[in-house]
Each structure stands twice: as C-alpha cells, then as structure tokens.
mmCIF file of C-alpha atoms in Angstrom:
data_model
loop_
_atom_site.group_PDB
_atom_site.id
_atom_site.type_symbol
_atom_site.label_atom_id
_atom_site.label_comp_id
_atom_site.label_asym_id
_atom_site.label_seq_id
_atom_site.Cartn_x
_atom_site.Cartn_y
_atom_site.Cartn_z
ATOM 1 C CA TYR E 26 0.276 8.037 8.182
ATOM 2 C CA GLN E 27 -4.174 7.542 7.237
ATOM 3 C CA GLN E 28 -3.560 9.810 4.204
ATOM 4 C CA ILE E 29 -0.645 9.786 2.272
ATOM 5 C CA SER E 30 -0.078 9.373 -1.109
ATOM 6 C CA LEU E 31 3.169 8.691 -3.743
ATOM 7 C CA TYR E 32 3.090 9.753 -7.330
ATOM 8 C CA PRO E 33 4.289 9.451 -10.080
ATOM 9 C CA ASN E 34 3.479 5.833 -10.030
ATOM 10 C CA PRO E 35 5.327 4.371 -12.010
ATOM 11 C CA SER E 36 8.064 7.265 -12.127
ATOM 12 C CA LYS E 37 11.743 7.645 -14.408
ATOM 13 C CA ASP E 38 13.090 10.929 -12.599
ATOM 14 C CA GLU E 39 11.393 11.743 -9.123
ATOM 15 C CA ILE E 40 9.007 10.714 -7.021
ATOM 16 C CA LEU E 41 6.882 12.976 -5.130
ATOM 17 C CA ILE E 42 5.311 12.092 -1.945
ATOM 18 C CA ALA E 43 2.110 14.339 -0.081
ATOM 19 C CA SER E 44 0.556 14.403 3.020
ATOM 20 C CA LEU E 45 -1.634 16.691 5.428
ATOM 21 C CA GLU E 46 -0.238 14.852 8.337
ATOM 22 C CA PHE E 47 3.557 16.014 7.999
ATOM 23 C CA SER E 48 4.348 18.778 10.745
ATOM 24 C CA ASP E 49 7.637 21.167 9.567
ATOM 25 C CA ARG E 50 10.141 18.232 11.521
ATOM 26 C CA PRO E 51 12.280 16.445 9.088
ATOM 27 C CA VAL E 52 11.323 13.201 6.978
ATOM 28 C CA GLN E 53 13.034 10.376 7.194
ATOM 29 C CA LEU E 54 12.867 8.325 3.197
ATOM 30 C CA LYS E 55 14.553 4.778 2.971
ATOM 31 C CA ILE E 56 14.113 2.994 -0.225
ATOM 32 C CA TYR E 57 14.726 -0.591 -0.143
ATOM 33 C CA SER E 58 14.833 -3.227 -2.984
ATOM 34 C CA THR E 59 12.529 -6.132 -2.995
ATOM 35 C CA ASP E 60 15.583 -8.448 -1.830
ATOM 36 C CA GLY E 61 15.557 -6.062 1.025
ATOM 37 C CA LYS E 62 18.575 -4.165 0.627
ATOM 38 C CA LEU E 63 18.823 -0.435 1.461
ATOM 39 C CA VAL E 64 19.627 1.535 -2.091
ATOM 40 C CA LEU E 65 18.994 5.423 -1.207
ATOM 41 C CA PHE E 66 18.274 7.111 2.582
ATOM 42 C CA ASN E 67 17.469 10.457 2.203
ATOM 43 C CA GLN E 68 16.040 12.776 5.514
ATOM 44 C CA GLN E 69 14.461 16.513 4.259
ATOM 45 C CA LYS E 70 11.883 18.775 5.576
ATOM 46 C CA PRO E 71 8.883 19.149 3.911
ATOM 47 C CA ILE E 72 7.829 22.347 2.196
ATOM 48 C CA GLY E 73 4.105 22.783 2.399
ATOM 49 C CA ASN E 74 2.592 19.362 2.701
ATOM 50 C CA GLN E 75 5.149 17.516 0.281
ATOM 51 C CA LEU E 76 8.304 15.845 -0.435
ATOM 52 C CA GLN E 77 10.545 15.467 -3.389
ATOM 53 C CA LEU E 78 12.709 12.448 -4.149
ATOM 54 C CA ASN E 79 15.119 12.279 -7.362
ATOM 55 C CA ILE E 80 15.235 8.682 -8.102
ATOM 56 C CA CYS E 81 17.608 9.006 -11.469
ATOM 57 C CA GLY E 82 20.020 6.671 -10.092
ATOM 58 C CA LEU E 83 17.852 3.814 -9.168
ATOM 59 C CA GLN E 84 17.725 0.936 -11.621
ATOM 60 C CA ASN E 85 14.650 -0.040 -13.209
ATOM 61 C CA GLY E 86 12.123 -2.032 -10.895
ATOM 62 C CA MET E 87 10.237 -2.334 -8.070
ATOM 63 C CA TYR E 88 11.252 -0.924 -4.925
ATOM 64 C CA PHE E 89 9.906 0.075 -1.566
ATOM 65 C CA ILE E 90 9.909 3.312 0.729
ATOM 66 C CA THR E 91 9.590 3.834 4.122
ATOM 67 C CA ILE E 92 8.123 7.533 5.115
ATOM 68 C CA GLN E 93 8.958 8.072 8.505
ATOM 69 C CA GLN E 94 8.491 11.324 10.438
ATOM 70 C CA GLU E 95 9.125 10.663 14.484
ATOM 71 C CA ASP E 96 6.279 8.265 15.428
ATOM 72 C CA GLN E 97 4.736 7.765 12.564
ATOM 73 C CA PHE E 98 5.949 5.693 9.621
ATOM 74 C CA THR E 99 4.532 3.920 6.703
ATOM 75 C CA THR E 100 5.578 1.691 3.846
ATOM 76 C CA LEU E 101 4.742 2.341 0.364
ATOM 77 C CA ARG E 102 5.614 -0.089 -2.780
ATOM 78 C CA PHE E 103 6.521 2.083 -6.446
ATOM 79 C CA LEU E 104 7.916 1.151 -9.500
ATOM 80 C CA LYS E 105 11.008 2.995 -11.299
ATOM 81 C CA ASN E 106 11.167 2.765 -14.879
#
C-alpha cells in the first residue's frame, strides 16, 4: 500500500485503518507483539475505505500490525496504552 494510515496512535480501545487502495474484498489483520508472537487475528471487509479494530484485549505496549488484502500488504507499528 502506498497510502495507508492508522490512527489514533497511541490508542486505548480501537484503531482505525484507512486507505483509498482498499477494494471490497476481505482484509486480513494480524497483530504481533514485539517478540514476534501473533496476538490477534481479524478478517473483515472495509466499510468505505476504512477498517475498525478493537484492541481492548491487548496489554499496554508496542505492537506491529500486518494488513493484507490479496497480494498487497504492509506492516505498521502502533502503541496501545
């Protein structure tokens, strides 16, 4: 993805991911802890150009999220507080 944003960052309860490049196909979201452990997996279809993900169950700290739709993917970093 060339243009993708994740906000708010840092976040407490949920993150929003927006990209004009999203199609109407499902997007896989994988959240990893800093030690590489998969801690959350979610798959959803974008609503408009946006995804919403509840992160209440995660402990406070730094995470990496991999966003994949078909052959496009990117990894972003965010802070849960």
